[in-house]
PDB file of C-alpha atoms in Angstrom:
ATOM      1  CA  UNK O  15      15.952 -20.090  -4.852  1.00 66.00           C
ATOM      2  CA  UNK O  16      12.277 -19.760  -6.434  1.00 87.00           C
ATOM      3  CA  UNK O  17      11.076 -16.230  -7.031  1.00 96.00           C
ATOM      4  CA  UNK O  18       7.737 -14.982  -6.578  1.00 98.00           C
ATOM      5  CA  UNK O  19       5.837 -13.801 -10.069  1.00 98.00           C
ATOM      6  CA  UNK O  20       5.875  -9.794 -10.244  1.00 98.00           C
ATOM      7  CA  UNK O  21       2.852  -8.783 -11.819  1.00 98.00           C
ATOM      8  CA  UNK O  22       3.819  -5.259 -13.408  1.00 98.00           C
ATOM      9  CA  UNK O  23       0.979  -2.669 -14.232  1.00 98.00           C
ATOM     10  CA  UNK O  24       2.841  -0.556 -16.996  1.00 98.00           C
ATOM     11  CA  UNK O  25       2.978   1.624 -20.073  1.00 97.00           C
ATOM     12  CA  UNK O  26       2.112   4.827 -17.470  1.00 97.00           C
ATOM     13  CA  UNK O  27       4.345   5.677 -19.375  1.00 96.00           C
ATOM     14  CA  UNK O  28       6.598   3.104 -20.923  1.00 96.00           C
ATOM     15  CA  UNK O  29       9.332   5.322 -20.690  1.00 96.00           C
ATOM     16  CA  UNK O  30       9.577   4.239 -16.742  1.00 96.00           C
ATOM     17  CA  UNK O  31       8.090   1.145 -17.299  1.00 97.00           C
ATOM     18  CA  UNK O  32      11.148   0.045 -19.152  1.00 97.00           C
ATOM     19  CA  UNK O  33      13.274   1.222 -16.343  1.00 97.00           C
ATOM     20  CA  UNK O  34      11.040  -0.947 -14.122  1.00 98.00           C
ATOM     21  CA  UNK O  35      11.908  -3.750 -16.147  1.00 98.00           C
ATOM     22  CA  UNK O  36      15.404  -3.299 -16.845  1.00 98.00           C
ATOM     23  CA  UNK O  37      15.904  -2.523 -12.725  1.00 98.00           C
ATOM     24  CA  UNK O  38      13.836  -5.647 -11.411  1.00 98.00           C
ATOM     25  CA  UNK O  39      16.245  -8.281 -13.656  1.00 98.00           C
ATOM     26  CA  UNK O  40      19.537  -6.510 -12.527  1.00 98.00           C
ATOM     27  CA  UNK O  41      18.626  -6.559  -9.248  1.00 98.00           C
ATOM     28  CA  UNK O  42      17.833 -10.468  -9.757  1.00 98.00           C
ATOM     29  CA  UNK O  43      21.069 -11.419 -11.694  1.00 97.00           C
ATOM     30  CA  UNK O  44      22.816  -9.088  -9.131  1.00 97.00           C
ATOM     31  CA  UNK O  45      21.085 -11.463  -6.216  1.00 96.00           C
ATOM     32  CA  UNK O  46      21.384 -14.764  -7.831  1.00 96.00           C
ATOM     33  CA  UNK O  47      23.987 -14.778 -10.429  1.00 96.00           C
ATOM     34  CA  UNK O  48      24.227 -16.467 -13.902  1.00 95.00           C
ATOM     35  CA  UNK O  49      21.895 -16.231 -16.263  1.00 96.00           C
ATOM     36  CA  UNK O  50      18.861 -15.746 -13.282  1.00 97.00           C
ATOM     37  CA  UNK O  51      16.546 -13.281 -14.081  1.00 97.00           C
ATOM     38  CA  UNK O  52      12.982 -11.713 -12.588  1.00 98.00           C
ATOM     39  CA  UNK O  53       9.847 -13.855 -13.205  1.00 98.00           C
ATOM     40  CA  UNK O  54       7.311 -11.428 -14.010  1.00 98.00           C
ATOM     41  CA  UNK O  55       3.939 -10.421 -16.525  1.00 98.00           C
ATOM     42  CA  UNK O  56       3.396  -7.248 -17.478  1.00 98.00           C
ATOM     43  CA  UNK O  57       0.268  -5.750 -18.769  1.00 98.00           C
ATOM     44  CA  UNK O  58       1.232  -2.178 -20.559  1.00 98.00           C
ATOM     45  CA  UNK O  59      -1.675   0.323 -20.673  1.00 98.00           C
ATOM     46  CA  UNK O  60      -2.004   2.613 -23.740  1.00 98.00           C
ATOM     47  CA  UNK O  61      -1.342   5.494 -21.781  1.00 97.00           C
ATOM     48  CA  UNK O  62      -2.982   8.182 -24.432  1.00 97.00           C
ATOM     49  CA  UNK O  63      -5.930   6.459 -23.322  1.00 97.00           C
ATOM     50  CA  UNK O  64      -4.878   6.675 -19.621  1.00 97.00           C
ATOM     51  CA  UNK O  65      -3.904  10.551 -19.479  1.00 96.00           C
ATOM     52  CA  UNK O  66      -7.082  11.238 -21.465  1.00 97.00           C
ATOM     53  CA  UNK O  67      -9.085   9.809 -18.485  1.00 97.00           C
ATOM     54  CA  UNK O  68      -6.686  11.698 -15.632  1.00 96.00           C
ATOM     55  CA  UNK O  69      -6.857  15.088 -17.244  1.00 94.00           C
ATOM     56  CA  UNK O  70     -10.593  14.636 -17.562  1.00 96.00           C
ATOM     57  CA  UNK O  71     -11.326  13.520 -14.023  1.00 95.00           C
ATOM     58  CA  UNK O  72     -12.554  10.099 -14.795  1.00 97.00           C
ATOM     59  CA  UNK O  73     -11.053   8.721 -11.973  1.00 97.00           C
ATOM     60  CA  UNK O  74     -13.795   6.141 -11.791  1.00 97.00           C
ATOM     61  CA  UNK O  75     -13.491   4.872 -14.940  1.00 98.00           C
ATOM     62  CA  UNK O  76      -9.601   4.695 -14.658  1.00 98.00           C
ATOM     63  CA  UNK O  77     -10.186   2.524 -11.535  1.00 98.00           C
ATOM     64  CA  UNK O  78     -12.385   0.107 -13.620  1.00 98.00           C
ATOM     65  CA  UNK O  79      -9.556   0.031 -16.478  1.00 98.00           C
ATOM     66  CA  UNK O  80      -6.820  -0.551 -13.293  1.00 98.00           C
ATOM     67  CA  UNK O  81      -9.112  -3.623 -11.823  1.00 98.00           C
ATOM     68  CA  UNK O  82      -9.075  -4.969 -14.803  1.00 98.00           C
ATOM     69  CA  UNK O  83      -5.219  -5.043 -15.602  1.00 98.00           C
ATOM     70  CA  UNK O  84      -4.662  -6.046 -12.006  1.00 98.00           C
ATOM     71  CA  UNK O  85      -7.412  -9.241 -12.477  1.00 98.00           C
ATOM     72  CA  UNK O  86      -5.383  -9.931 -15.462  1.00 98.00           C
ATOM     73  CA  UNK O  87      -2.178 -10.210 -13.450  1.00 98.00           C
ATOM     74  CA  UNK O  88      -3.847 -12.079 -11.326  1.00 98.00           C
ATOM     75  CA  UNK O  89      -5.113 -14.628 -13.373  1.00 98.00           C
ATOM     76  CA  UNK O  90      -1.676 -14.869 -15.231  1.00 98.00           C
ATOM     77  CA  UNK O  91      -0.150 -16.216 -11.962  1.00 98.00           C
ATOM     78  CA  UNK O  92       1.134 -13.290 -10.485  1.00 98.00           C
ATOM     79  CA  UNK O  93       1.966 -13.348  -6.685  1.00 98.00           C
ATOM     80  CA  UNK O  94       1.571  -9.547  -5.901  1.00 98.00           C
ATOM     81  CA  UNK O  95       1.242  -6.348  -8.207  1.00 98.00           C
ATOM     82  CA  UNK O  96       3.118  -3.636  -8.944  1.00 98.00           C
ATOM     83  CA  UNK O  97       1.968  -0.438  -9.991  1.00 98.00           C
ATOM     84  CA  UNK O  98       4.531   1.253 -12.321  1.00 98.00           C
ATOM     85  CA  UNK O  99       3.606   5.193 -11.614  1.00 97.00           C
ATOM     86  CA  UNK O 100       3.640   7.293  -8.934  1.00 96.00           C
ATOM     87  CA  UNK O 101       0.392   9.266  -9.829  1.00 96.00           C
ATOM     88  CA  UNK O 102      -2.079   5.781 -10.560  1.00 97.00           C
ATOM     89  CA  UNK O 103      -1.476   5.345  -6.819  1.00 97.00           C
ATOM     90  CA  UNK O 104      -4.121   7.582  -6.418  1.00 96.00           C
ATOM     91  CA  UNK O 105      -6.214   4.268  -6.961  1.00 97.00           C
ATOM     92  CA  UNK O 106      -3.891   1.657  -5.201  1.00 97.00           C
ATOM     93  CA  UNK O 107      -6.834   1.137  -2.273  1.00 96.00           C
ATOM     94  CA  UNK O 108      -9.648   0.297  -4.784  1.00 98.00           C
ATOM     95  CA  UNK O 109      -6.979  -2.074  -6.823  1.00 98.00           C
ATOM     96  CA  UNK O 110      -5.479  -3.612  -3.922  1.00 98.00           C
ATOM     97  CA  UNK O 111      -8.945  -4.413  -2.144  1.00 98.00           C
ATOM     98  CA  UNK O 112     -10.621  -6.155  -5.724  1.00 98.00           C
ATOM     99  CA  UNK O 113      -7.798  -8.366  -6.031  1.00 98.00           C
ATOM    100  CA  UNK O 114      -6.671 -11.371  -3.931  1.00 98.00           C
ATOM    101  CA  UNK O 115      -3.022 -10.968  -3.940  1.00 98.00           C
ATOM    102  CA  UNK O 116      -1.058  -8.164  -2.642  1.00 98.00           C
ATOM    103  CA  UNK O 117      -0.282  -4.932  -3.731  1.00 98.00           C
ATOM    104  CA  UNK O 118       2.965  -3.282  -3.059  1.00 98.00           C
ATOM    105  CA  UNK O 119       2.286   0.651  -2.811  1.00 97.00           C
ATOM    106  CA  UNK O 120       5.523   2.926  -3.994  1.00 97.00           C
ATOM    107  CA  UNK O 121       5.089   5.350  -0.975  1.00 95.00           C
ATOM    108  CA  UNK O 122       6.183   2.343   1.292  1.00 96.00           C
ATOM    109  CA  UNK O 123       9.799   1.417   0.556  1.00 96.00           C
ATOM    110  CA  UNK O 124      10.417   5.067  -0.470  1.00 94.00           C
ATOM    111  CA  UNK O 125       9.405   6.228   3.553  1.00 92.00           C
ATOM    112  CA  UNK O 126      10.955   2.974   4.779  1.00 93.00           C
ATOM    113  CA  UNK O 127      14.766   4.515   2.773  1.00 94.00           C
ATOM    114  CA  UNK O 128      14.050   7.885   4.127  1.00 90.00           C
ATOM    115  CA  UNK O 129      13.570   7.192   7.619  1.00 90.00           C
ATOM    116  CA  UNK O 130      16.453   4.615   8.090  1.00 93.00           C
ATOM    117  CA  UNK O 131      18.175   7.465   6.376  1.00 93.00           C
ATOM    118  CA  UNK O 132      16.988   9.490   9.709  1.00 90.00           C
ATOM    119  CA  UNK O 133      15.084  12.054   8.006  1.00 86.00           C
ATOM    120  CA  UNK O 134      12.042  13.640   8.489  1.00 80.00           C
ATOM    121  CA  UNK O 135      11.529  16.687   6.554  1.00 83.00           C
ATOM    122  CA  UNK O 136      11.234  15.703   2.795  1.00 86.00           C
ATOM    123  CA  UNK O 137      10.075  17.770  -0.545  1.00 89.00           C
ATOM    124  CA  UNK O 138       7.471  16.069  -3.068  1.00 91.00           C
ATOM    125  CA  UNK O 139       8.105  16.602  -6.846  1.00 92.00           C
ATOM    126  CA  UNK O 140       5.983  14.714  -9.225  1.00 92.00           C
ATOM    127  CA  UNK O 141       2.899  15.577 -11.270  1.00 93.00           C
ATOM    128  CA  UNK O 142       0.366  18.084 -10.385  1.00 91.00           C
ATOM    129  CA  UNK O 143      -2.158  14.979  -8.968  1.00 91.00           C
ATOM    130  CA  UNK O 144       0.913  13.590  -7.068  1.00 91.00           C
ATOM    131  CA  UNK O 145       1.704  16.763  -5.624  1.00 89.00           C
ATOM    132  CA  UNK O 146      -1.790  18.482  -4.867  1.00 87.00           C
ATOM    133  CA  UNK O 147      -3.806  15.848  -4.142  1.00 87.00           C
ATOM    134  CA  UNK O 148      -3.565  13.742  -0.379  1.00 87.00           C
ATOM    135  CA  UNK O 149      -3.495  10.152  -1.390  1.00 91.00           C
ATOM    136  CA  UNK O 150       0.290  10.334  -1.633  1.00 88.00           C
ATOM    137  CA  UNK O 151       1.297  13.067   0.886  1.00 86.00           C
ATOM    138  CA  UNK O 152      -1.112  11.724   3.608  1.00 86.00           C
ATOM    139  CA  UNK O 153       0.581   8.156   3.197  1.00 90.00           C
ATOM    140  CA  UNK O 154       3.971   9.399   4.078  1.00 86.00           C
ATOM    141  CA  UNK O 155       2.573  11.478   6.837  1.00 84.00           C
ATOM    142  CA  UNK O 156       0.123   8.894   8.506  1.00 87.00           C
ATOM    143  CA  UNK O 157       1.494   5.590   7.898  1.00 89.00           C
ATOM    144  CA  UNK O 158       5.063   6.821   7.991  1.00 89.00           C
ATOM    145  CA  UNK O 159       5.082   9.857   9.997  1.00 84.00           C
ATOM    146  CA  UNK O 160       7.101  11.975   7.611  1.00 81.00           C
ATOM    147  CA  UNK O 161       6.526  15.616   7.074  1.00 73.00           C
ATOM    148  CA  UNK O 162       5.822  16.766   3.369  1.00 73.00           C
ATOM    149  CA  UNK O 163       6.961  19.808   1.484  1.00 66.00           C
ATOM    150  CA  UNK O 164       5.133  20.526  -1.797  1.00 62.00           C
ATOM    151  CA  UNK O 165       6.465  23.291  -3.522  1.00 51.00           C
ATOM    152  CA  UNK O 166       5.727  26.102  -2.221  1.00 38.00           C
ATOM    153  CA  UNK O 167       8.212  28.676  -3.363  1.00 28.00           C
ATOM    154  CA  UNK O 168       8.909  31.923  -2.287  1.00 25.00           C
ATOM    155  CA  UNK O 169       9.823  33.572  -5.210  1.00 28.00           C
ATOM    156  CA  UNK O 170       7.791  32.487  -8.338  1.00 30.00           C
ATOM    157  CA  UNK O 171       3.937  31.439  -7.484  1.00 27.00           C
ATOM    158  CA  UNK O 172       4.083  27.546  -6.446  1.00 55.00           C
ATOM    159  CA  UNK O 173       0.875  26.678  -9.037  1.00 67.00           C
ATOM    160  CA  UNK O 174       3.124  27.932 -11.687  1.00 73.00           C
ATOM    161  CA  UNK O 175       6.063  26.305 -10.728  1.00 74.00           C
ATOM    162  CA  UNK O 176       3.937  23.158 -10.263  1.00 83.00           C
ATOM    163  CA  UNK O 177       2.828  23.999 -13.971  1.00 87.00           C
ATOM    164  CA  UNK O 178       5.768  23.737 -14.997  1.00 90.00           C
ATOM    165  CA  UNK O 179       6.654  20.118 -13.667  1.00 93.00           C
ATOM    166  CA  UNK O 180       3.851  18.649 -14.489  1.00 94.00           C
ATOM    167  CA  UNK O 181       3.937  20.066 -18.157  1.00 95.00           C
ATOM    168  CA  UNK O 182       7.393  18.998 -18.155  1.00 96.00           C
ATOM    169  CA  UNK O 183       6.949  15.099 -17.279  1.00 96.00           C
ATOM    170  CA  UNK O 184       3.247  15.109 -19.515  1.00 95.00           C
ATOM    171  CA  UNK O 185       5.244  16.779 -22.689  1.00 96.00           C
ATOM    172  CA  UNK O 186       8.685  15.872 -22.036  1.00 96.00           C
ATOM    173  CA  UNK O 187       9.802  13.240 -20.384  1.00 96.00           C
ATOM    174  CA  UNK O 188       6.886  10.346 -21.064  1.00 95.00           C
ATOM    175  CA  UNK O 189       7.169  11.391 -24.648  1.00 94.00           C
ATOM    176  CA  UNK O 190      11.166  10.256 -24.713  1.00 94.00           C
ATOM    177  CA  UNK O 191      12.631  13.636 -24.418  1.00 96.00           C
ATOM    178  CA  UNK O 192      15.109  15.091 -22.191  1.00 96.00           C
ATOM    179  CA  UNK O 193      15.719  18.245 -21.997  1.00 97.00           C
ATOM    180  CA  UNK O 194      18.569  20.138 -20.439  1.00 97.00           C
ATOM    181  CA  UNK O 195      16.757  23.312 -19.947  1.00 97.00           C
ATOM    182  CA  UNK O 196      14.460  21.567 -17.861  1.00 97.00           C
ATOM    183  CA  UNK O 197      17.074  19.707 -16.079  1.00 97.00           C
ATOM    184  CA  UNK O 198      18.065  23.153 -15.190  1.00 96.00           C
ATOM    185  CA  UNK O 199      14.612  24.197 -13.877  1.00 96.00           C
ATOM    186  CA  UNK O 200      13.662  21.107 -12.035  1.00 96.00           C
ATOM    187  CA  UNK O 201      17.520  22.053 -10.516  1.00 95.00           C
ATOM    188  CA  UNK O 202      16.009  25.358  -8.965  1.00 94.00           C
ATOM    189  CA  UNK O 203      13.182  24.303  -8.040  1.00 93.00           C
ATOM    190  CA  UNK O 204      14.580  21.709  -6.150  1.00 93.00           C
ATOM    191  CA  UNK O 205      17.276  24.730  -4.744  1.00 93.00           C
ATOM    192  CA  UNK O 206      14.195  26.155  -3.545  1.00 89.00           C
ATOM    193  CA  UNK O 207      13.058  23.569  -1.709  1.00 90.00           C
ATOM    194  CA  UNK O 208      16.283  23.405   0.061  1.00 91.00           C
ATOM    195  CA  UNK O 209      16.047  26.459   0.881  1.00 89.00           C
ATOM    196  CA  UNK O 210      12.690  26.221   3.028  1.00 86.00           C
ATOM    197  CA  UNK O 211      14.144  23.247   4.788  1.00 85.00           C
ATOM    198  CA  UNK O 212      13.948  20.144   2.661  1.00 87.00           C
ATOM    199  CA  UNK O 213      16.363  17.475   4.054  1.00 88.00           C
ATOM    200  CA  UNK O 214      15.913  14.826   0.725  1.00 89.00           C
ATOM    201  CA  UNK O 215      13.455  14.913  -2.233  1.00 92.00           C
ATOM    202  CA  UNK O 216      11.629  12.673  -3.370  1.00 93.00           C
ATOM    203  CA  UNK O 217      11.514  12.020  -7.382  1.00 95.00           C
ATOM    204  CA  UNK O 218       7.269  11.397  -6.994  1.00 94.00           C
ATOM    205  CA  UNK O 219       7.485  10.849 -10.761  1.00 94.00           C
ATOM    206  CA  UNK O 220       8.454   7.463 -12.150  1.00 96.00           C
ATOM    207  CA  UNK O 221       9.818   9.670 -15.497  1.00 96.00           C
ATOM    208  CA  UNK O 222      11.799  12.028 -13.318  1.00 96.00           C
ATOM    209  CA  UNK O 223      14.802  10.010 -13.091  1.00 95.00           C
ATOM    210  CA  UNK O 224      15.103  10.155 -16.288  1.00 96.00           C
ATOM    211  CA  UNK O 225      15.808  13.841 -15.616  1.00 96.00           C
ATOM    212  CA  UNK O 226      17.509  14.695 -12.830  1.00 96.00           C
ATOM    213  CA  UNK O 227      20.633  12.639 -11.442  1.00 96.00           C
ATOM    214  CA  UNK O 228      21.954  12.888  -7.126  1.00 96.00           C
ATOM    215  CA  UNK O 229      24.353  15.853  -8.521  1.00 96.00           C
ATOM    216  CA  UNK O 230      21.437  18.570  -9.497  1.00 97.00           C
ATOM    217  CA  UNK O 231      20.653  18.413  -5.873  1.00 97.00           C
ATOM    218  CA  UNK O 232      22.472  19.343  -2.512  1.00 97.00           C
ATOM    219  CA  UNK O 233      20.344  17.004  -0.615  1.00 95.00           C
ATOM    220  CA  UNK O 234      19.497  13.148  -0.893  1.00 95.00           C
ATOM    221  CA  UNK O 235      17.255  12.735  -4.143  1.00 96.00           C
ATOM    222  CA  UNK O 236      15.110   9.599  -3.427  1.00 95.00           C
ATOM    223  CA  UNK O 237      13.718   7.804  -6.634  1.00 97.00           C
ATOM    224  CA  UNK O 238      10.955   6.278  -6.521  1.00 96.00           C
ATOM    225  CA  UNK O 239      11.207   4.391  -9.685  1.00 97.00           C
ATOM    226  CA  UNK O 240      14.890   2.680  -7.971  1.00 98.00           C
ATOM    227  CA  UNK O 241      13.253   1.859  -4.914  1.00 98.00           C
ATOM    228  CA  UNK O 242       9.683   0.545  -6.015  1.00 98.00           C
ATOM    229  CA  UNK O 243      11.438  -1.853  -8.577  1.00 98.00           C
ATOM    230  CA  UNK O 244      13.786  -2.941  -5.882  1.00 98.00           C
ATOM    231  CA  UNK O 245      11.890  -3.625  -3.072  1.00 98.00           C
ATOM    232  CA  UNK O 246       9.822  -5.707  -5.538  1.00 98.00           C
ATOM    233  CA  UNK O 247      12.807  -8.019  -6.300  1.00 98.00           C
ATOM    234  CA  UNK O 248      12.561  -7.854  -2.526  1.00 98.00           C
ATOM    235  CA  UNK O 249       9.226  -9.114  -2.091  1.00 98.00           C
ATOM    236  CA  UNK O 250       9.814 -11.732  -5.295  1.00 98.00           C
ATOM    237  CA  UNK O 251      12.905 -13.338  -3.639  1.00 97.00           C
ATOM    238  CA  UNK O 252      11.223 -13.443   0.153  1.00 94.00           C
ATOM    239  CA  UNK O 253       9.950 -16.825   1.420  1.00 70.00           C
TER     240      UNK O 253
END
């Protein structure tokens, strides 16, 4: 069978990246046995650079530096992109329409799981742009016609507790560590989410996973990371 080239847009952070990486060539040798494994070109960002330009606002410029690794894919012979974060979506519309191969967005195969799973009603955790901001939450609701829950918690204030994810995956988790007291926070927080009616949760981080596993949570935890990787092995073994 001949594979499509994966063009992966990484190192946001390389933490997830490598899960990207190590997911996509399972899946493959899972698929096609032997020695198979995913064709694919990465181009890894220096994220310090990256986060400098998200915390700052310089969404423009990021778009400019997210062109350009796309092009480069491009160039390299890649058949469609991949865009290794969650939060860079943010820019997936500009990217996708500069380039002239497709663009697989996360939100897609993550809505498509949720609603053959039959459910509507779903909570967002993920960094404070991810979870504040509409490019990724109007996605699910327009194109998808799911229902979004974003933290907001009845008994602490929900900008604190989105504080305190976002601090978590920015000086945690992209940095390598794991820690279990915030495997126990990101456990109540996702409690309280339950508790207003969330039917699954979505892991709207890439470096969440890293974090939380299916038993800190009563309900379905859907990972982005899993499912973006996959349904590019998907796309890559198509046609």
């Amino acid at each position: 069978m001949s594979q499509k080239v994966i063009g992966l847009i990484g190192g946001m952070s390389w933490e997830s990246s490598a899960e990207y990486y190590r997911i996509i060539h399972q899946a493959v040798r899972a698929r096609l046995g032997g020695l198979h494994s995913a064709r694919c070109l990465i181009w890894s960002f220096d994220f310090g650079e990256i986060e400098a330009l998200q915390h700052a606002g310089r969404w423009d410029d990021a778009t400019t530096e997210m062109i350009d690794a796309a092009s480069r894919l491009e160039r390299g012979g890649a058949d469609f992109v991949v865009i290794c974060t969650n939060t860079m979506h943010r820019l997936a519309e500009q990217v996708e329409a500069a380039i002239g191969v497709p663009l697989l967005h996360i939100a897609d195969p993550t809505a498509e799981r949720i609603r053959s799973a039959g459910l509507r009603r779903v909570a967002l955790i993920g960094t404070a742009f991810t979870m504040e901001q509409e490019f990724y939450k109007g996605r699910l609701a327009d194109r998808h016609g799911l229902q979004v829950q974003v933290l907001v918690l009845v008994l602490v204030p929900s900008d604190e507790d989105r504080a305190l994810v976002h601090r978590v995956i920015y000086e945690e988790l992209v940095q390598g560590r794991v820690e279990a007291a915030s495997r126990q926070a990101y456990r109540e927080v996702i409690a309280r989410l339950v508790e207003r009616g969330a039917e699954a949760v979505i892991l709207g981080c890439t470096e969440i996973m890293l974090l939380v596993r299916p038993e800190d949570s009563s309900v379905p935890l859907f990972d982005t990371t899993t499912i973006h990787a996959e349904a590019a092995v998907d796309s890559a073994l198509s046609g």
